[in-house]
C-alpha cells in the first residue's frame, strides 16, 4: 500500500468510469508488486515441478544418446508391479508413521515438562531446541559415530559389539531413533506454545470441581491442544516421509535395502541407474499418496471438530 | 508514469531472471578462450590416501610448469559419490574434462555416450606400455554396437591375504610363495590350525561382498554372467558356488572365521587384527598401506599371494582416466593423460595408493619389487589378473546393489541357504538386467 500512498493525486476522471478504472488499476498494481516474488517461484519451483510431472509420462533416461518419447502410463504400470517399490513404500510408511508417532509422544512429554515451573527452565528450553540448529548431514555424521561398532558410545555404554546400522533387523529401528531425535525440537516448541495458550481459568474451574492431574490433562489440556496437535503431526508426517539427507548419510539405504525410504529409492533410480522418467513417476506417486493420506486425516479431524 | 516505470523495472527483473536460468546451458563456452590464452582443463581426481593426493598434485604442478599453454586444475572428488556426481554433471554439461574413475563405472557412461572413444587417439608409447589385457578392462560398447576404448587404465587391485607373522609361524603351516601359492583347501586347513580358543584363523569383512566374491569366484571359473545371442543373463552353477560355499564353511562349519568382522568394511577389522584376534585378513593390496601405517610397534605381518582354485585367476578392475565427450579440448586432455600416466608417474601413483601399475615399465621399477611391505608378492599377483566378466554387463551396478549385495549379505549371515541365494541372484537378477536390454 505504500505505493498508493506516495502517488500524486490523479487527474479526476469522468465519474462513471471511476469505479472500473480504479479496480483494474488496483489489480494491475497488485500483480506488479507480486511479480518480483512470483518470478522466482514460477521459475524455480513451479517450472521444475511441471517439468518433473511431464517427465513422469516419458521414458526419459539421463543419457546422451537416448531419444525420449512419450509412454503414457507405462512408468506407473511398472512401478505398481515392482517389488522393490512396494518394499520401499512399506519401509517409508513404517518410518513415517513410527517417527511421527514417537516424535509426538516424546515431544508432548517434553513440552509438558518444560511448561512446569522448574528451576533452570530457560536453559532446559534452549537445550531442547539444539538439535534443530543442526543440518541433517551433521546429525547423520554424529549419530554414525554414536552407532559405530567399535568406537561408538552406544556399544561402550551397553558393553556390546553390535553393528547397529549394518544389522538387517536393527538398522531401521536405529534410524527411527535418530529421526525422532531430529524432529523433536520443532514439535516440542509448537506444543509448548500451544500449552501456554491454554487459559488458566479452565484449570482453576476444574480444580474447584476436584479434578486430579490426569483428569486435567485428559479433559482440558488435550482438547485445548487438539488443533495444534493436528497441525504439527500432519506437518511432521510430510517432513518425515520426504526425509532424505539423514538416511542418505547414515545408511545410504542399506543394509540390503532395509532402510531404503521412497525418496532414496527415487534418487537411486534417477542418479544411479539413470531412469529419470521412472524416478519422476515415483516422486509423483509419492506426492499423490502423501496428499491423499493428509487430506483424509485433515478432513476427518475437521469433521470431528464440527 | 510511475506505473510505466514500475512495469519496466519488473520486466527487467523478469528478463534478468530468465537469462540467469537460460545462461547455464552454455557455461564453459567462454572457456574456449581467445587465442594466446592458455587452454584450461579440469581434472577430477579421486585420490584419497594422503601420499596419493600428494603424488597427484605434484604431477599436476609439474605439468602446469612445463606447459604454460595447457593449464590443469586439480578438482578433488570422492569414490563415495563420484558416479552420482558425474551423472548430474554430464546431464548439466558441466563435467570435468579429465575424469578419474574405475572400469566398472565406465561401461555405463560409455554406452550412454558421455565419454570420448580414445581408440584412435592414443599415443603409441602409452598404448604399448600397457598390456592388452588391461586395455580390455576399458573396452566397451558405445550403446550402438561399436566397441571403443573409454579410458586409460592405470592402477589395478588384486586380492591377497595379509597375515600376522607370529601366528602364522606358530601354526607351523607351509608358507606360500607366488610360484607355489596355497590352494583353497590348504587355506582352510591353515585357518583351522590357527583357530584356538577365542582366536580365529581368518576374518572376512563382508559389508560390500559383491566385487570381492565375484573376483575370487574366477579361481574356480565362476563367471556369474553368460551372454547367449547377445542376451546377458545371470548364471550361478557349481563353479560360482565354490567360493561362496567355502567362505560360508569357514564361518559356520569350521568356525575358523571371526563372525564379528562379517558386517564390517574392509579396513574396519584392523584393530582386532593388530590385537591378534584373528590371524589372516583377505584384502585388496591397497590395505597394506593402512597396515604398515597403523600397526603397533613390533607387529610383524606378511603378504601372502592369492589363493589357487583350479587357477589363480582373479577378476581385474582398473582405475582409469577418461575424457568427457563434451570436453572442449579433448586433444589437450589426452596429452595431459599421456604425461600423467607415463611409467615414472605411474610408479609414483602406484606407490602412493599401494596398488599395482598397469604400465609394464613402472611394474619393473625397483620400488615395486622390493620385499619391504610385501611389494614383491603384490606386484607378482598382477599376472593373475584377467578381465572381470561382470565389467561388460550393462546393468551390473543395479544388479549389484539391489540384488547381489542383500542376497550375499543374507547368505553370509547364514539367513538363507546356498540354493536360495543362487535362485535370488538369477531370478531377481535377470529381471534387473532385462531393463537394460530393451
PDB file of C-alpha atoms in Angstrom, chain B residues 20-299:
ATOM      1  CA  UNK B  20      20.029 -16.424 -15.324  1.00  0.00           C
ATOM      2  CA  UNK B  21      18.349 -19.754 -15.802  1.00  0.00           C
ATOM      3  CA  UNK B  22      18.907 -19.968 -19.526  1.00  0.00           C
ATOM      4  CA  UNK B  23      22.528 -18.939 -19.362  1.00  0.00           C
ATOM      5  CA  UNK B  24      23.533 -22.121 -17.519  1.00  0.00           C
ATOM      6  CA  UNK B  25      23.410 -24.127 -20.716  1.00  0.00           C
ATOM      7  CA  UNK B  26      26.353 -22.563 -22.450  1.00  0.00           C
ATOM      8  CA  UNK B  27      28.563 -22.359 -19.387  1.00  0.00           C
ATOM      9  CA  UNK B  28      32.087 -23.242 -20.363  1.00  0.00           C
ATOM     10  CA  UNK B  29      31.594 -21.638 -23.751  1.00  0.00           C
ATOM     11  CA  UNK B  30      33.913 -18.899 -22.670  1.00  0.00           C
ATOM     12  CA  UNK B  31      36.490 -21.496 -21.657  1.00  0.00           C
ATOM     13  CA  UNK B  32      37.455 -21.795 -25.311  1.00  0.00           C
ATOM     14  CA  UNK B  33      39.233 -18.515 -24.694  1.00  0.00           C
ATOM     15  CA  UNK B  34      40.872 -16.042 -27.040  1.00  0.00           C
ATOM     16  CA  UNK B  35      43.977 -17.059 -28.958  1.00  0.00           C
ATOM     17  CA  UNK B  36      47.035 -16.685 -26.765  1.00  0.00           C
ATOM     18  CA  UNK B  37      45.184 -17.538 -23.593  1.00  0.00           C
ATOM     19  CA  UNK B  38      46.047 -20.894 -22.080  1.00  0.00           C
ATOM     20  CA  UNK B  39      43.620 -23.801 -22.500  1.00  0.00           C
ATOM     21  CA  UNK B  40      42.048 -24.666 -19.179  1.00  0.00           C
ATOM     22  CA  UNK B  41      41.299 -28.256 -18.184  1.00  0.00           C
ATOM     23  CA  UNK B  42      39.568 -29.566 -15.105  1.00  0.00           C
ATOM     24  CA  UNK B  43      40.902 -32.823 -13.711  1.00  0.00           C
ATOM     25  CA  UNK B  44      38.623 -34.689 -11.321  1.00  0.00           C
ATOM     26  CA  UNK B  45      40.792 -36.851  -9.105  1.00  0.00           C
ATOM     27  CA  UNK B  46      39.533 -39.419  -6.621  1.00  0.00           C
ATOM     28  CA  UNK B  47      42.812 -39.939  -4.840  1.00  0.00           C
ATOM     29  CA  UNK B  48      42.164 -40.076  -1.109  1.00  0.00           C
ATOM     30  CA  UNK B  49      45.152 -41.571   0.656  1.00  0.00           C
ATOM     31  CA  UNK B  50      47.486 -38.819   1.810  1.00  0.00           C
ATOM     32  CA  UNK B  51      50.526 -39.969  -0.164  1.00  0.00           C
ATOM     33  CA  UNK B  52      48.411 -40.448  -3.235  1.00  0.00           C
ATOM     34  CA  UNK B  53      46.822 -36.987  -3.114  1.00  0.00           C
ATOM     35  CA  UNK B  54      50.303 -35.528  -2.734  1.00  0.00           C
ATOM     36  CA  UNK B  55      51.581 -37.522  -5.727  1.00  0.00           C
ATOM     37  CA  UNK B  56      48.601 -36.428  -7.850  1.00  0.00           C
ATOM     38  CA  UNK B  57      49.017 -32.771  -7.006  1.00  0.00           C
ATOM     39  CA  UNK B  58      52.745 -32.908  -7.564  1.00  0.00           C
ATOM     40  CA  UNK B  59      52.341 -34.338 -11.073  1.00  0.00           C
ATOM     41  CA  UNK B  60      49.716 -31.704 -11.921  1.00  0.00           C
ATOM     42  CA  UNK B  61      52.059 -28.953 -10.708  1.00  0.00           C
ATOM     43  CA  UNK B  62      54.936 -30.293 -12.786  1.00  0.00           C
ATOM     44  CA  UNK B  63      52.693 -30.396 -15.846  1.00  0.00           C
ATOM     45  CA  UNK B  64      51.440 -26.852 -15.322  1.00  0.00           C
ATOM     46  CA  UNK B  65      55.016 -25.559 -15.042  1.00  0.00           C
ATOM     47  CA  UNK B  66      56.143 -27.370 -18.178  1.00  0.00           C
ATOM     48  CA  UNK B  67      53.041 -26.492 -20.239  1.00  0.00           C
ATOM     49  CA  UNK B  68      52.037 -22.861 -19.849  1.00  0.00           C
ATOM     50  CA  UNK B  69      49.548 -23.179 -22.715  1.00  0.00           C
ATOM     51  CA  UNK B  70      47.570 -26.027 -21.136  1.00  0.00           C
ATOM     52  CA  UNK B  71      46.710 -25.333 -17.523  1.00  0.00           C
ATOM     53  CA  UNK B  72      45.160 -28.128 -15.460  1.00  0.00           C
ATOM     54  CA  UNK B  73      43.070 -27.505 -12.365  1.00  0.00           C
ATOM     55  CA  UNK B  74      43.020 -30.290  -9.804  1.00  0.00           C
ATOM     56  CA  UNK B  75      39.460 -30.972  -8.589  1.00  0.00           C
ATOM     57  CA  UNK B  76      39.030 -33.265  -5.599  1.00  0.00           C
ATOM     58  CA  UNK B  77      36.274 -35.882  -5.821  1.00  0.00           C
ATOM     59  CA  UNK B  78      35.338 -38.852  -3.708  1.00  0.00           C
ATOM     60  CA  UNK B  79      34.738 -42.512  -4.554  1.00  0.00           C
ATOM     61  CA  UNK B  80      31.609 -42.488  -2.382  1.00  0.00           C
ATOM     62  CA  UNK B  81      29.530 -40.366  -4.708  1.00  0.00           C
ATOM     63  CA  UNK B  82      31.519 -39.855  -7.876  1.00  0.00           C
ATOM     64  CA  UNK B  83      29.021 -41.626 -10.124  1.00  0.00           C
ATOM     65  CA  UNK B  84      26.041 -39.679  -8.812  1.00  0.00           C
ATOM     66  CA  UNK B  85      28.051 -36.510  -9.274  1.00  0.00           C
ATOM     67  CA  UNK B  86      29.053 -37.410 -12.815  1.00  0.00           C
ATOM     68  CA  UNK B  87      25.504 -38.315 -13.881  1.00  0.00           C
ATOM     69  CA  UNK B  88      24.390 -34.856 -12.788  1.00  0.00           C
ATOM     70  CA  UNK B  89      27.358 -33.056 -14.288  1.00  0.00           C
ATOM     71  CA  UNK B  90      27.134 -34.896 -17.603  1.00  0.00           C
ATOM     72  CA  UNK B  91      23.426 -34.111 -17.848  1.00  0.00           C
ATOM     73  CA  UNK B  92      24.069 -30.472 -16.987  1.00  0.00           C
ATOM     74  CA  UNK B  93      27.022 -30.127 -19.359  1.00  0.00           C
ATOM     75  CA  UNK B  94      29.480 -29.184 -16.623  1.00  0.00           C
ATOM     76  CA  UNK B  95      31.525 -32.367 -16.403  1.00  0.00           C
ATOM     77  CA  UNK B  96      35.290 -32.092 -15.881  1.00  0.00           C
ATOM     78  CA  UNK B  97      37.483 -32.690 -18.934  1.00  0.00           C
ATOM     79  CA  UNK B  98      39.654 -35.413 -17.429  1.00  0.00           C
ATOM     80  CA  UNK B  99      37.844 -37.883 -15.213  1.00  0.00           C
ATOM     81  CA  UNK B 100      39.317 -40.348 -12.753  1.00  0.00           C
ATOM     82  CA  UNK B 101      37.064 -43.382 -12.188  1.00  0.00           C
ATOM     83  CA  UNK B 102      37.162 -47.154 -12.309  1.00  0.00           C
ATOM     84  CA  UNK B 103      36.383 -49.510 -15.135  1.00  0.00           C
ATOM     85  CA  UNK B 104      33.043 -50.894 -13.825  1.00  0.00           C
ATOM     86  CA  UNK B 105      31.578 -47.382 -13.933  1.00  0.00           C
ATOM     87  CA  UNK B 106      32.881 -46.653 -17.439  1.00  0.00           C
ATOM     88  CA  UNK B 107      30.686 -49.256 -19.095  1.00  0.00           C
ATOM     89  CA  UNK B 108      27.500 -47.361 -18.291  1.00  0.00           C
ATOM     90  CA  UNK B 109      28.861 -43.913 -19.117  1.00  0.00           C
ATOM     91  CA  UNK B 110      30.302 -45.246 -22.374  1.00  0.00           C
ATOM     92  CA  UNK B 111      27.032 -46.727 -23.558  1.00  0.00           C
ATOM     93  CA  UNK B 112      25.236 -43.532 -22.528  1.00  0.00           C
ATOM     94  CA  UNK B 113      27.552 -41.601 -24.844  1.00  0.00           C
ATOM     95  CA  UNK B 114      29.151 -39.366 -22.238  1.00  0.00           C
ATOM     96  CA  UNK B 115      32.738 -40.499 -22.705  1.00  0.00           C
ATOM     97  CA  UNK B 116      35.093 -39.976 -25.603  1.00  0.00           C
ATOM     98  CA  UNK B 117      36.269 -43.025 -27.549  1.00  0.00           C
ATOM     99  CA  UNK B 118      40.044 -42.863 -27.296  1.00  0.00           C
ATOM    100  CA  UNK B 119      40.922 -45.788 -29.569  1.00  0.00           C
ATOM    101  CA  UNK B 120      42.222 -43.692 -32.486  1.00  0.00           C
ATOM    102  CA  UNK B 121      43.796 -41.010 -30.374  1.00  0.00           C
ATOM    103  CA  UNK B 122      46.098 -42.915 -28.019  1.00  0.00           C
ATOM    104  CA  UNK B 123      49.797 -42.139 -28.476  1.00  0.00           C
ATOM    105  CA  UNK B 124      51.829 -45.231 -29.409  1.00  0.00           C
ATOM    106  CA  UNK B 125      54.163 -45.253 -26.404  1.00  0.00           C
ATOM    107  CA  UNK B 126      51.268 -45.144 -23.941  1.00  0.00           C
ATOM    108  CA  UNK B 127      49.428 -47.852 -25.828  1.00  0.00           C
ATOM    109  CA  UNK B 128      52.376 -50.222 -25.942  1.00  0.00           C
ATOM    110  CA  UNK B 129      53.390 -49.652 -22.315  1.00  0.00           C
ATOM    111  CA  UNK B 130      50.072 -51.048 -21.054  1.00  0.00           C
ATOM    112  CA  UNK B 131      49.313 -54.706 -21.852  1.00  0.00           C
ATOM    113  CA  UNK B 132      46.287 -55.610 -23.950  1.00  0.00           C
ATOM    114  CA  UNK B 133      44.528 -57.413 -21.092  1.00  0.00           C
ATOM    115  CA  UNK B 134      44.434 -54.107 -19.215  1.00  0.00           C
ATOM    116  CA  UNK B 135      43.061 -52.319 -22.252  1.00  0.00           C
ATOM    117  CA  UNK B 136      40.366 -54.998 -22.328  1.00  0.00           C
ATOM    118  CA  UNK B 137      39.090 -53.732 -18.964  1.00  0.00           C
ATOM    119  CA  UNK B 138      38.195 -50.384 -20.557  1.00  0.00           C
ATOM    120  CA  UNK B 139      36.870 -51.557 -23.927  1.00  0.00           C
ATOM    121  CA  UNK B 140      33.117 -51.222 -24.065  1.00  0.00           C
ATOM    122  CA  UNK B 141      30.175 -50.993 -26.388  1.00  0.00           C
ATOM    123  CA  UNK B 142      29.205 -47.401 -27.203  1.00  0.00           C
ATOM    124  CA  UNK B 143      25.499 -48.182 -26.921  1.00  0.00           C
ATOM    125  CA  UNK B 144      25.149 -48.503 -30.684  1.00  0.00           C
ATOM    126  CA  UNK B 145      27.066 -51.713 -31.189  1.00  0.00           C
ATOM    127  CA  UNK B 146      30.544 -50.269 -31.780  1.00  0.00           C
ATOM    128  CA  UNK B 147      33.434 -51.135 -29.452  1.00  0.00           C
ATOM    129  CA  UNK B 148      35.630 -48.343 -28.185  1.00  0.00           C
ATOM    130  CA  UNK B 149      38.294 -47.589 -25.591  1.00  0.00           C
ATOM    131  CA  UNK B 150      36.822 -45.279 -22.977  1.00  0.00           C
ATOM    132  CA  UNK B 151      39.656 -44.699 -20.576  1.00  0.00           C
ATOM    133  CA  UNK B 152      43.307 -45.314 -19.860  1.00  0.00           C
ATOM    134  CA  UNK B 153      43.695 -47.985 -17.175  1.00  0.00           C
ATOM    135  CA  UNK B 154      46.466 -47.179 -14.717  1.00  0.00           C
ATOM    136  CA  UNK B 155      46.028 -48.797 -11.322  1.00  0.00           C
ATOM    137  CA  UNK B 156      44.889 -52.321 -10.618  1.00  0.00           C
ATOM    138  CA  UNK B 157      43.928 -54.124  -7.493  1.00  0.00           C
ATOM    139  CA  UNK B 158      44.405 -57.790  -6.715  1.00  0.00           C
ATOM    140  CA  UNK B 159      43.199 -59.716  -3.690  1.00  0.00           C
ATOM    141  CA  UNK B 160      45.938 -61.004  -1.392  1.00  0.00           C
ATOM    142  CA  UNK B 161      45.992 -62.206   2.199  1.00  0.00           C
ATOM    143  CA  UNK B 162      47.579 -60.132   4.913  1.00  0.00           C
ATOM    144  CA  UNK B 163      48.730 -62.325   7.785  1.00  0.00           C
ATOM    145  CA  UNK B 164      50.046 -61.971  11.306  1.00  0.00           C
ATOM    146  CA  UNK B 165      53.553 -63.449  11.035  1.00  0.00           C
ATOM    147  CA  UNK B 166      53.778 -64.663  14.619  1.00  0.00           C
ATOM    148  CA  UNK B 167      50.503 -66.604  14.457  1.00  0.00           C
ATOM    149  CA  UNK B 168      51.383 -67.909  11.000  1.00  0.00           C
ATOM    150  CA  UNK B 169      54.744 -69.269  12.200  1.00  0.00           C
ATOM    151  CA  UNK B 170      53.234 -70.690  15.383  1.00  0.00           C
ATOM    152  CA  UNK B 171      50.718 -72.725  13.377  1.00  0.00           C
ATOM    153  CA  UNK B 172      53.570 -74.431  11.546  1.00  0.00           C
ATOM    154  CA  UNK B 173      51.938 -74.263   8.121  1.00  0.00           C
ATOM    155  CA  UNK B 174      53.741 -74.098   4.784  1.00  0.00           C
ATOM    156  CA  UNK B 175      54.429 -70.516   3.792  1.00  0.00           C
ATOM    157  CA  UNK B 176      53.055 -69.983   0.274  1.00  0.00           C
ATOM    158  CA  UNK B 177      55.041 -68.184  -2.442  1.00  0.00           C
ATOM    159  CA  UNK B 178      53.858 -66.550  -5.678  1.00  0.00           C
ATOM    160  CA  UNK B 179      55.166 -69.588  -7.602  1.00  0.00           C
ATOM    161  CA  UNK B 180      53.597 -72.064  -5.238  1.00  0.00           C
ATOM    162  CA  UNK B 181      50.521 -70.470  -3.659  1.00  0.00           C
ATOM    163  CA  UNK B 182      48.085 -72.037  -1.229  1.00  0.00           C
ATOM    164  CA  UNK B 183      45.091 -73.836  -2.656  1.00  0.00           C
ATOM    165  CA  UNK B 184      41.734 -73.009  -1.093  1.00  0.00           C
ATOM    166  CA  UNK B 185      41.918 -76.382   0.741  1.00  0.00           C
ATOM    167  CA  UNK B 186      45.307 -75.549   2.221  1.00  0.00           C
ATOM    168  CA  UNK B 187      43.965 -72.135   3.186  1.00  0.00           C
ATOM    169  CA  UNK B 188      41.013 -73.682   5.038  1.00  0.00           C
ATOM    170  CA  UNK B 189      43.332 -76.120   6.825  1.00  0.00           C
ATOM    171  CA  UNK B 190      45.682 -73.320   7.833  1.00  0.00           C
ATOM    172  CA  UNK B 191      42.784 -71.215   9.117  1.00  0.00           C
ATOM    173  CA  UNK B 192      41.554 -74.143  11.203  1.00  0.00           C
ATOM    174  CA  UNK B 193      45.021 -74.663  12.693  1.00  0.00           C
ATOM    175  CA  UNK B 194      45.197 -71.008  13.675  1.00  0.00           C
ATOM    176  CA  UNK B 195      41.807 -71.071  15.394  1.00  0.00           C
ATOM    177  CA  UNK B 196      42.375 -71.517  19.108  1.00  0.00           C
ATOM    178  CA  UNK B 197      40.119 -70.501  21.970  1.00  0.00           C
ATOM    179  CA  UNK B 198      38.743 -67.044  21.209  1.00  0.00           C
ATOM    180  CA  UNK B 199      41.256 -66.501  18.409  1.00  0.00           C
ATOM    181  CA  UNK B 200      40.230 -67.075  14.821  1.00  0.00           C
ATOM    182  CA  UNK B 201      42.171 -68.085  11.740  1.00  0.00           C
ATOM    183  CA  UNK B 202      40.676 -65.562   9.358  1.00  0.00           C
ATOM    184  CA  UNK B 203      38.266 -62.631   9.127  1.00  0.00           C
ATOM    185  CA  UNK B 204      36.002 -61.897   6.161  1.00  0.00           C
ATOM    186  CA  UNK B 205      34.743 -58.306   6.239  1.00  0.00           C
ATOM    187  CA  UNK B 206      31.692 -58.612   4.016  1.00  0.00           C
ATOM    188  CA  UNK B 207      29.940 -55.273   4.179  1.00  0.00           C
ATOM    189  CA  UNK B 208      30.382 -54.981   0.410  1.00  0.00           C
ATOM    190  CA  UNK B 209      30.615 -58.617  -0.587  1.00  0.00           C
ATOM    191  CA  UNK B 210      29.891 -58.483  -4.293  1.00  0.00           C
ATOM    192  CA  UNK B 211      33.092 -57.409  -6.027  1.00  0.00           C
ATOM    193  CA  UNK B 212      35.202 -59.424  -3.621  1.00  0.00           C
ATOM    194  CA  UNK B 213      33.351 -62.700  -4.144  1.00  0.00           C
ATOM    195  CA  UNK B 214      32.887 -62.181  -7.872  1.00  0.00           C
ATOM    196  CA  UNK B 215      36.588 -61.509  -8.378  1.00  0.00           C
ATOM    197  CA  UNK B 216      37.595 -64.529  -6.287  1.00  0.00           C
ATOM    198  CA  UNK B 217      34.998 -66.778  -7.931  1.00  0.00           C
ATOM    199  CA  UNK B 218      37.162 -66.832 -11.033  1.00  0.00           C
ATOM    200  CA  UNK B 219      39.547 -69.081  -9.071  1.00  0.00           C
ATOM    201  CA  UNK B 220      37.109 -71.870  -9.902  1.00  0.00           C
ATOM    202  CA  UNK B 221      35.995 -70.453 -13.230  1.00  0.00           C
ATOM    203  CA  UNK B 222      32.869 -68.803 -11.802  1.00  0.00           C
ATOM    204  CA  UNK B 223      31.802 -66.001 -14.118  1.00  0.00           C
ATOM    205  CA  UNK B 224      28.261 -65.277 -12.792  1.00  0.00           C
ATOM    206  CA  UNK B 225      27.145 -63.939 -16.183  1.00  0.00           C
ATOM    207  CA  UNK B 226      26.710 -65.517 -19.574  1.00  0.00           C
ATOM    208  CA  UNK B 227      25.848 -63.982 -22.900  1.00  0.00           C
ATOM    209  CA  UNK B 228      23.961 -66.054 -25.431  1.00  0.00           C
ATOM    210  CA  UNK B 229      22.810 -64.491 -28.711  1.00  0.00           C
ATOM    211  CA  UNK B 230      23.510 -61.012 -27.394  1.00  0.00           C
ATOM    212  CA  UNK B 231      21.328 -61.513 -24.321  1.00  0.00           C
ATOM    213  CA  UNK B 232      23.093 -61.470 -20.970  1.00  0.00           C
ATOM    214  CA  UNK B 233      21.740 -63.498 -18.072  1.00  0.00           C
ATOM    215  CA  UNK B 234      22.936 -64.382 -14.592  1.00  0.00           C
ATOM    216  CA  UNK B 235      24.341 -67.843 -14.014  1.00  0.00           C
ATOM    217  CA  UNK B 236      25.045 -69.469 -10.660  1.00  0.00           C
ATOM    218  CA  UNK B 237      26.245 -73.013 -11.180  1.00  0.00           C
ATOM    219  CA  UNK B 238      28.670 -75.299  -9.339  1.00  0.00           C
ATOM    220  CA  UNK B 239      31.664 -73.124 -10.342  1.00  0.00           C
ATOM    221  CA  UNK B 240      30.089 -69.969  -8.955  1.00  0.00           C
ATOM    222  CA  UNK B 241      29.063 -71.688  -5.726  1.00  0.00           C
ATOM    223  CA  UNK B 242      32.590 -72.892  -4.866  1.00  0.00           C
ATOM    224  CA  UNK B 243      33.986 -69.728  -3.301  1.00  0.00           C
ATOM    225  CA  UNK B 244      30.652 -68.772  -1.721  1.00  0.00           C
ATOM    226  CA  UNK B 245      30.372 -72.162  -0.044  1.00  0.00           C
ATOM    227  CA  UNK B 246      33.996 -72.190   1.092  1.00  0.00           C
ATOM    228  CA  UNK B 247      33.750 -68.812   2.813  1.00  0.00           C
ATOM    229  CA  UNK B 248      30.438 -69.855   4.363  1.00  0.00           C
ATOM    230  CA  UNK B 249      32.022 -73.086   5.624  1.00  0.00           C
ATOM    231  CA  UNK B 250      34.817 -71.158   7.329  1.00  0.00           C
ATOM    232  CA  UNK B 251      32.213 -69.070   9.099  1.00  0.00           C
ATOM    233  CA  UNK B 252      29.726 -71.729  10.172  1.00  0.00           C
ATOM    234  CA  UNK B 253      31.193 -75.241   9.663  1.00  0.00           C
ATOM    235  CA  UNK B 254      34.867 -74.863  10.569  1.00  0.00           C
ATOM    236  CA  UNK B 255      34.138 -71.778  12.669  1.00  0.00           C
ATOM    237  CA  UNK B 256      37.608 -70.597  11.797  1.00  0.00           C
ATOM    238  CA  UNK B 257      36.394 -67.144  10.676  1.00  0.00           C
ATOM    239  CA  UNK B 258      35.662 -64.314  13.093  1.00  0.00           C
ATOM    240  CA  UNK B 259      31.895 -63.632  12.957  1.00  0.00           C
ATOM    241  CA  UNK B 260      32.356 -60.096  14.347  1.00  0.00           C
ATOM    242  CA  UNK B 261      34.088 -58.953  11.166  1.00  0.00           C
ATOM    243  CA  UNK B 262      31.269 -60.054   8.885  1.00  0.00           C
ATOM    244  CA  UNK B 263      29.315 -56.780   8.780  1.00  0.00           C
ATOM    245  CA  UNK B 264      32.415 -54.630   8.592  1.00  0.00           C
ATOM    246  CA  UNK B 265      34.074 -52.765   5.760  1.00  0.00           C
ATOM    247  CA  UNK B 266      37.484 -53.928   4.574  1.00  0.00           C
ATOM    248  CA  UNK B 267      39.569 -51.738   6.853  1.00  0.00           C
ATOM    249  CA  UNK B 268      37.334 -51.965   9.927  1.00  0.00           C
ATOM    250  CA  UNK B 269      38.744 -55.221  11.380  1.00  0.00           C
ATOM    251  CA  UNK B 270      42.298 -53.838  11.510  1.00  0.00           C
ATOM    252  CA  UNK B 271      42.283 -53.005  15.256  1.00  0.00           C
ATOM    253  CA  UNK B 272      41.233 -56.590  16.004  1.00  0.00           C
ATOM    254  CA  UNK B 273      43.884 -57.848  13.563  1.00  0.00           C
ATOM    255  CA  UNK B 274      46.602 -55.908  15.400  1.00  0.00           C
ATOM    256  CA  UNK B 275      45.365 -57.371  18.695  1.00  0.00           C
ATOM    257  CA  UNK B 276      45.833 -60.885  17.340  1.00  0.00           C
ATOM    258  CA  UNK B 277      42.130 -61.671  17.472  1.00  0.00           C
ATOM    259  CA  UNK B 278      42.481 -63.349  14.091  1.00  0.00           C
ATOM    260  CA  UNK B 279      45.488 -64.312  12.000  1.00  0.00           C
ATOM    261  CA  UNK B 280      44.644 -63.643   8.364  1.00  0.00           C
ATOM    262  CA  UNK B 281      42.773 -60.919   6.536  1.00  0.00           C
ATOM    263  CA  UNK B 282      41.956 -61.396   2.835  1.00  0.00           C
ATOM    264  CA  UNK B 283      42.023 -57.935   1.300  1.00  0.00           C
ATOM    265  CA  UNK B 284      42.986 -55.853  -1.675  1.00  0.00           C
ATOM    266  CA  UNK B 285      46.672 -54.997  -1.988  1.00  0.00           C
ATOM    267  CA  UNK B 286      45.989 -51.376  -1.073  1.00  0.00           C
ATOM    268  CA  UNK B 287      45.131 -52.309   2.509  1.00  0.00           C
ATOM    269  CA  UNK B 288      48.862 -52.883   3.127  1.00  0.00           C
ATOM    270  CA  UNK B 289      49.185 -49.122   3.401  1.00  0.00           C
ATOM    271  CA  UNK B 290      46.914 -48.910   6.414  1.00  0.00           C
ATOM    272  CA  UNK B 291      48.528 -51.969   7.972  1.00  0.00           C
ATOM    273  CA  UNK B 292      52.010 -50.519   7.546  1.00  0.00           C
ATOM    274  CA  UNK B 293      50.924 -47.149   8.890  1.00  0.00           C
ATOM    275  CA  UNK B 294      48.711 -48.159  11.809  1.00  0.00           C
ATOM    276  CA  UNK B 295      50.345 -51.358  13.063  1.00  0.00           C
ATOM    277  CA  UNK B 296      51.674 -51.061  16.610  1.00  0.00           C
ATOM    278  CA  UNK B 297      55.443 -51.260  17.109  1.00  0.00           C
ATOM    279  CA  UNK B 298      56.783 -54.776  16.890  1.00  0.00           C
ATOM    280  CA  UNK B 299      53.781 -56.117  14.993  1.00  0.00           C
TER     281      UNK B 299
END
